[in-house]
JSON list of C-alpha atoms in Angstrom, two decimals:
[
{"chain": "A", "resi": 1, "resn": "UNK", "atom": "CA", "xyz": [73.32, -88.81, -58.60]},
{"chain": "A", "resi": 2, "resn": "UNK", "atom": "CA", "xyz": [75.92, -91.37, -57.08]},
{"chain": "A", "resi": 3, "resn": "UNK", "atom": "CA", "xyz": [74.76, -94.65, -55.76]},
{"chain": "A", "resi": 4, "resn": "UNK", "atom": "CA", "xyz": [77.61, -95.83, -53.02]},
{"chain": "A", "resi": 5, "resn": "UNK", "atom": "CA", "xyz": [77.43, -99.54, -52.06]},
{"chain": "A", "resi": 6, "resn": "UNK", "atom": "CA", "xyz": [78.43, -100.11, -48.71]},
{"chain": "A", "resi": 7, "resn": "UNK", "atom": "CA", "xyz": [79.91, -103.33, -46.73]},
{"chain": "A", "resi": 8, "resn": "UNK", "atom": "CA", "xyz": [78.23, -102.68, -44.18]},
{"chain": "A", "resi": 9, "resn": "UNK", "atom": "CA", "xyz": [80.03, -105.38, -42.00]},
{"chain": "A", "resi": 10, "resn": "UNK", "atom": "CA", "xyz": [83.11, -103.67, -42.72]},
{"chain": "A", "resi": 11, "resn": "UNK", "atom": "CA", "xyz": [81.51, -100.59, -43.03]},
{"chain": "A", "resi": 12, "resn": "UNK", "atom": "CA", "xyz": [84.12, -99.47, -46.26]},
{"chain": "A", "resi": 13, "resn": "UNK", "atom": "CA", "xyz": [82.77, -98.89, -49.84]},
{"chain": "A", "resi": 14, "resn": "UNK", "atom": "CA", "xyz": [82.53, -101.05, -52.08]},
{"chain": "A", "resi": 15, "resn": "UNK", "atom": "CA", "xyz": [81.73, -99.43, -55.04]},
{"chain": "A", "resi": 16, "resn": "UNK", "atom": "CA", "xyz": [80.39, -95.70, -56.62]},
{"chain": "A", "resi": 17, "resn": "UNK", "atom": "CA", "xyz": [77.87, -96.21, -59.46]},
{"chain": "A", "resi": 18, "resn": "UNK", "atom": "CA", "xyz": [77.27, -93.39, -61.83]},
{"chain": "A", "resi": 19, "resn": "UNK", "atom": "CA", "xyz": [76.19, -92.07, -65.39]},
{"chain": "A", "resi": 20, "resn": "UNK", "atom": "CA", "xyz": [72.46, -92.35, -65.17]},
{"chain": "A", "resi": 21, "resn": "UNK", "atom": "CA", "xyz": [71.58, -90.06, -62.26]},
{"chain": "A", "resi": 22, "resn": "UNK", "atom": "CA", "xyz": [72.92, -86.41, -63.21]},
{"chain": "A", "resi": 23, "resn": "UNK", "atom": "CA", "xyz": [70.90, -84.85, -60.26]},
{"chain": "A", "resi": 24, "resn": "UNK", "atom": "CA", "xyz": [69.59, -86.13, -55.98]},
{"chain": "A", "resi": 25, "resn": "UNK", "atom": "CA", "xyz": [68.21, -89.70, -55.73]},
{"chain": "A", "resi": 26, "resn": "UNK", "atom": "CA", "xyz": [65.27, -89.69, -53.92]},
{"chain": "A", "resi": 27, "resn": "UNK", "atom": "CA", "xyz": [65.08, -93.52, -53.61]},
{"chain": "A", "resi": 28, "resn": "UNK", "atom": "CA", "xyz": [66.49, -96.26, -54.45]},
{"chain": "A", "resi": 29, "resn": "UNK", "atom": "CA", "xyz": [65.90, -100.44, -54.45]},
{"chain": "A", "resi": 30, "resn": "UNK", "atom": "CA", "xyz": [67.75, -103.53, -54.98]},
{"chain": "A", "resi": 31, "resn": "UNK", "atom": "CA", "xyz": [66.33, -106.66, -55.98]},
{"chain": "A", "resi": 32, "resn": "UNK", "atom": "CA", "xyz": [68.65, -109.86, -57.41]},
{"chain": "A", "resi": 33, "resn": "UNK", "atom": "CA", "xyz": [71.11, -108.31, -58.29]},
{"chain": "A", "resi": 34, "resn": "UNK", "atom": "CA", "xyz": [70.06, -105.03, -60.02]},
{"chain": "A", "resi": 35, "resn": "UNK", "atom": "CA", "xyz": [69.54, -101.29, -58.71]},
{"chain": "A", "resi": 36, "resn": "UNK", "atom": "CA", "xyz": [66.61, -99.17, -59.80]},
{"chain": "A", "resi": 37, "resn": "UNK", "atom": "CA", "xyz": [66.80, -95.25, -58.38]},
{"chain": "A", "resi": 38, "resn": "UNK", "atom": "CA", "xyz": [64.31, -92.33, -58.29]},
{"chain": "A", "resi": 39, "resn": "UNK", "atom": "CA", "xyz": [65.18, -88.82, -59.29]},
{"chain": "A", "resi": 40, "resn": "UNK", "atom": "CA", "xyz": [65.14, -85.38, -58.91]},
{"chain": "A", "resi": 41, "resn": "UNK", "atom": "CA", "xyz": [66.63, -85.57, -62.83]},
{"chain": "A", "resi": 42, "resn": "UNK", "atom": "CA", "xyz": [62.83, -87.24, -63.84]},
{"chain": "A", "resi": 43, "resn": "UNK", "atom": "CA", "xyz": [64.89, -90.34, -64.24]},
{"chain": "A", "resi": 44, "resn": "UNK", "atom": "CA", "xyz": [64.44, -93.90, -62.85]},
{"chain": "A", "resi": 45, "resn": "UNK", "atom": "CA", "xyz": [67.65, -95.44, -63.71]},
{"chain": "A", "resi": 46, "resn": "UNK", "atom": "CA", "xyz": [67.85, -99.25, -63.66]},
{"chain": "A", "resi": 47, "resn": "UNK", "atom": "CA", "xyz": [71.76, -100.42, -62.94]},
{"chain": "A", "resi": 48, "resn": "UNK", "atom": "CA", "xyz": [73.17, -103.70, -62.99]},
{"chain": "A", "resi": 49, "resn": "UNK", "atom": "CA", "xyz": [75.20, -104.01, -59.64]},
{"chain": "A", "resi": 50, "resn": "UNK", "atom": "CA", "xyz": [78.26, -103.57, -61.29]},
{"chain": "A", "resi": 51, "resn": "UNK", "atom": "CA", "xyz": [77.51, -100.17, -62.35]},
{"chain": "A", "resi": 52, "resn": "UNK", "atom": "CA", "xyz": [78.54, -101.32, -65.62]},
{"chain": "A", "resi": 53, "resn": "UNK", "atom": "CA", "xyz": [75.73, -100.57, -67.61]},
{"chain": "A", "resi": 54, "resn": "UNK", "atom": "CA", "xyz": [71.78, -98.84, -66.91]},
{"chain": "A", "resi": 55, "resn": "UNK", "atom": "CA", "xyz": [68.36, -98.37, -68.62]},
{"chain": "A", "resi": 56, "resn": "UNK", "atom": "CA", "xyz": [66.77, -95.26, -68.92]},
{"chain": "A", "resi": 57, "resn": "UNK", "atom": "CA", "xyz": [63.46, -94.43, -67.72]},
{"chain": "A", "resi": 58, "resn": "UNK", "atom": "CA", "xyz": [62.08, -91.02, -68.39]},
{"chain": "A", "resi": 59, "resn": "UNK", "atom": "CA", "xyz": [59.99, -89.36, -66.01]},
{"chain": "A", "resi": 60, "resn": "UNK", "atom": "CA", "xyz": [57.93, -85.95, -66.87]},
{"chain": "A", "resi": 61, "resn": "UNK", "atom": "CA", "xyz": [58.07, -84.69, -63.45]},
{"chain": "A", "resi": 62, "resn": "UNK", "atom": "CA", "xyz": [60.12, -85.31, -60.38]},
{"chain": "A", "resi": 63, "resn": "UNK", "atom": "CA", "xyz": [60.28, -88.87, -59.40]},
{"chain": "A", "resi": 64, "resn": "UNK", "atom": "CA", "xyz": [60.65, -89.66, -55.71]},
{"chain": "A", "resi": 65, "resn": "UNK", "atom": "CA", "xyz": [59.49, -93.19, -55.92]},
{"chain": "A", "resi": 66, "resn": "UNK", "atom": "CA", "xyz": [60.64, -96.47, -57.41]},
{"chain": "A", "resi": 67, "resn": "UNK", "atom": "CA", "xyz": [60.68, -100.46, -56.56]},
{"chain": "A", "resi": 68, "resn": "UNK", "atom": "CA", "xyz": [61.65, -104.08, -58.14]},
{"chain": "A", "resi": 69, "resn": "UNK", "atom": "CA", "xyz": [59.92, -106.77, -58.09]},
{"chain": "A", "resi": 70, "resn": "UNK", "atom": "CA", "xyz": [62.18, -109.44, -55.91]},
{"chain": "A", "resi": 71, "resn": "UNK", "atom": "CA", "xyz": [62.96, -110.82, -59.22]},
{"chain": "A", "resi": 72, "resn": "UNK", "atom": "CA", "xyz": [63.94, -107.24, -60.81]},
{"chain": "A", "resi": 73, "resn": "UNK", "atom": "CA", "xyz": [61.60, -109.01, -63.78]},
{"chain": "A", "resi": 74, "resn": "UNK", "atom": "CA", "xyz": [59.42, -105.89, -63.29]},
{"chain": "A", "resi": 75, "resn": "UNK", "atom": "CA", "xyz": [59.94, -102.02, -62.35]},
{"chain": "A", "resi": 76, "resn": "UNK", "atom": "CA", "xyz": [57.59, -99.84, -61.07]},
{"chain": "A", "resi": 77, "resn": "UNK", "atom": "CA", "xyz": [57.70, -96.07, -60.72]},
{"chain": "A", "resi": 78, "resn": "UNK", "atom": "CA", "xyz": [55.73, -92.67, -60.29]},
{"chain": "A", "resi": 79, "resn": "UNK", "atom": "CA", "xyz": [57.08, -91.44, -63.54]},
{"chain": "A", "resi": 80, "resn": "UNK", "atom": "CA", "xyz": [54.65, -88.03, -63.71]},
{"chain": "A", "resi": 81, "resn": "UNK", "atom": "CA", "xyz": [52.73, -85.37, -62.18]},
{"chain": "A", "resi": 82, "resn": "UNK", "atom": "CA", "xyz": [49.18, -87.18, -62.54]},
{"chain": "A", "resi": 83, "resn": "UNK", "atom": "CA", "xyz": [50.27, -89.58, -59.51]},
{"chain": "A", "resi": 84, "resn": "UNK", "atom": "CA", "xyz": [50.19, -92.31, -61.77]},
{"chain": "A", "resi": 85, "resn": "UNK", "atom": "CA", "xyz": [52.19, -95.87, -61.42]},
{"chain": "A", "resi": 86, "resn": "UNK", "atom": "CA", "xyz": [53.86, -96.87, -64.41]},
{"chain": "A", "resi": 87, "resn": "UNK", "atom": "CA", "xyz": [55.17, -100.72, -64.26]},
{"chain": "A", "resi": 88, "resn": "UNK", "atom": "CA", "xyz": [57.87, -101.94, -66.75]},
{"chain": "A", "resi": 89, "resn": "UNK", "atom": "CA", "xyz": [58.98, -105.49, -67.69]},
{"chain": "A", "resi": 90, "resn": "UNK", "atom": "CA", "xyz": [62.92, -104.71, -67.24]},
{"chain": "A", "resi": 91, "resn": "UNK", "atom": "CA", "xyz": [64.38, -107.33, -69.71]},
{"chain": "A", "resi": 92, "resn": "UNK", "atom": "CA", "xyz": [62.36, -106.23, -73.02]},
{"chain": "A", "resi": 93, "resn": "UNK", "atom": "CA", "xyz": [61.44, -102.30, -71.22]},
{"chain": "A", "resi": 94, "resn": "UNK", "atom": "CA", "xyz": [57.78, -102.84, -72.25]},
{"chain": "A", "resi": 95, "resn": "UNK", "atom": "CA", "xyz": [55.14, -101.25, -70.50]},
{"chain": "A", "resi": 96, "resn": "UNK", "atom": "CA", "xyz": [52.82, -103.53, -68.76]},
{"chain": "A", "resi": 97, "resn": "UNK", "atom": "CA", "xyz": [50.81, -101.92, -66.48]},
{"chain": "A", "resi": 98, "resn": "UNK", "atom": "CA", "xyz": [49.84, -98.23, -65.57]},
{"chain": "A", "resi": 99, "resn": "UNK", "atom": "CA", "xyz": [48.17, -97.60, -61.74]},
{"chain": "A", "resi": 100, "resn": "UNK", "atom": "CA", "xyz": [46.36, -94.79, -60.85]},
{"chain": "A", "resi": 101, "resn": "UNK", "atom": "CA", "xyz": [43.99, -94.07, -58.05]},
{"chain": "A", "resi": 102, "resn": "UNK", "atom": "CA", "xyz": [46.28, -91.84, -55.47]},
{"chain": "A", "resi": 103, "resn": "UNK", "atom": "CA", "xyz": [45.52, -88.11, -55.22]},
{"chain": "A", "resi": 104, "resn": "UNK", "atom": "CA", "xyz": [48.84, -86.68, -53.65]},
{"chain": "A", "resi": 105, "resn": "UNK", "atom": "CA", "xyz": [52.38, -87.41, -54.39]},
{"chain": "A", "resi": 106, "resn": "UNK", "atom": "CA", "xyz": [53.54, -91.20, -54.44]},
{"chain": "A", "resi": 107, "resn": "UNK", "atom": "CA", "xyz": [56.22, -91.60, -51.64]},
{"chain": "A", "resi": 108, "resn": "UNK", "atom": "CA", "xyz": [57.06, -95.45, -51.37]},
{"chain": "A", "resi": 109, "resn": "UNK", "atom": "CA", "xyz": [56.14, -98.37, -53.56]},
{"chain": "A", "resi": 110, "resn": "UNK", "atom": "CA", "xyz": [56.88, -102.31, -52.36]},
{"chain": "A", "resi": 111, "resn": "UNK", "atom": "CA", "xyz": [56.42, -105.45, -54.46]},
{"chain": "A", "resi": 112, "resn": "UNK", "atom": "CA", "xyz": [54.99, -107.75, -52.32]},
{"chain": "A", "resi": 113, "resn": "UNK", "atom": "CA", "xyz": [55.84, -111.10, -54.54]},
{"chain": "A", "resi": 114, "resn": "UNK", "atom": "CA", "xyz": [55.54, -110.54, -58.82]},
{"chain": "A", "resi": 115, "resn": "UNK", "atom": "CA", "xyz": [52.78, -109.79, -59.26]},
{"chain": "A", "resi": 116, "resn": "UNK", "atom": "CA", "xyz": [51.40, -107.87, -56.21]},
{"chain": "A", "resi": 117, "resn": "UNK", "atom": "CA", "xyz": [52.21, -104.49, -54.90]},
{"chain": "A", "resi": 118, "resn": "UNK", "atom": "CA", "xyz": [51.40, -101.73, -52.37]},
{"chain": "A", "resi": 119, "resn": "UNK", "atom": "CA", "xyz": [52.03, -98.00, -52.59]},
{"chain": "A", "resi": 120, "resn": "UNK", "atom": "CA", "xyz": [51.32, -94.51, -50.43]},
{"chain": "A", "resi": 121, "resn": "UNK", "atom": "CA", "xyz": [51.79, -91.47, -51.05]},
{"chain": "A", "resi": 122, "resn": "UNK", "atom": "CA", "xyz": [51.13, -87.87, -48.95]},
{"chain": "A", "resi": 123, "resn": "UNK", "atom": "CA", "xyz": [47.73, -88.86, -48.18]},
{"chain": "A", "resi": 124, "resn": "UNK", "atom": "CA", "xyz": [45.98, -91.26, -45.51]},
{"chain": "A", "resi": 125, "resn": "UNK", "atom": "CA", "xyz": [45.63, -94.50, -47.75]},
{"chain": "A", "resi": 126, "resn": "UNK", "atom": "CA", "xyz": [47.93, -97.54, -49.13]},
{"chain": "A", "resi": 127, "resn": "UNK", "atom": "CA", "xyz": [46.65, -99.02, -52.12]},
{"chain": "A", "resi": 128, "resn": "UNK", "atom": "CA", "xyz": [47.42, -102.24, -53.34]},
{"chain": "A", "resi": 129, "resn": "UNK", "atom": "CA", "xyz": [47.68, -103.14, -56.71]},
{"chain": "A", "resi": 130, "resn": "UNK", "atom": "CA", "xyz": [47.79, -106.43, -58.90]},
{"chain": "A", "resi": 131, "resn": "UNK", "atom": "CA", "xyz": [49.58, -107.03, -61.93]},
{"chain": "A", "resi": 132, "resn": "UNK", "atom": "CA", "xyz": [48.18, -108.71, -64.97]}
]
């Protein structure tokens, strides 16, 4: 449950962030300056780079995929068991959107721009999704 940023030019740490993750990250994303994670804790965990403070996201199953938008205006995650995307505005945590239309477990999600996005899961499709 430890996100380590790395210089990778250097290659030395820069930084540990903790206190939101309590169990494995299954993925993680960065987006202007803010760091959402996926969990095997059924916790997406939005962090501010700093590690200074994080938002919550409860999950009611394993969640092994999450995204930003490139603004990190907007979150979007695989929060439960139905293989359903839930989408969050990040500055007032309102729900804005809920996606649904895979059949297996969602793997990898990718905001395209703000609005649009594209997902897969363990199946033979990508689906691509647009926000309201």
């Amino acid at each position: 449950g430890v996100v380590t940023l790395i210089d990778t030019a250097k290659m030395v740490v820069m930084r540990q962030i903790r206190g939101g993750n309590v169990d494995n990250i299954y993925d993680l994303d960065i987006q202007n300056g803010s760091i959402i994670t996926a969990g095997q804790d059924r916790r997406a965990i939005l962090y501010t780079m700093d590690g200074k403070s994080y938002v919550r996201y409860n999950g009611s199953f394993l969640i092994y995929a999450a995204a930003l938008s490139p603004s990190a205006r907007v979150m979007g995650a695989a929060l439960d068991e139905e293989n359903r995307l839930s989408f969050y505005d990040t500055q007032t945590r309102q729900k804005i959107a809920t996606a649904k239309g895979h059949t297996a477990t969602l793997n990898r999600i990718v905001f395209i721009d703000e609005k649009n996005v594209v997902s897969c899961a363990d199946e033979n499709k990508i689906l691509y999704w647009e926000l309201p």
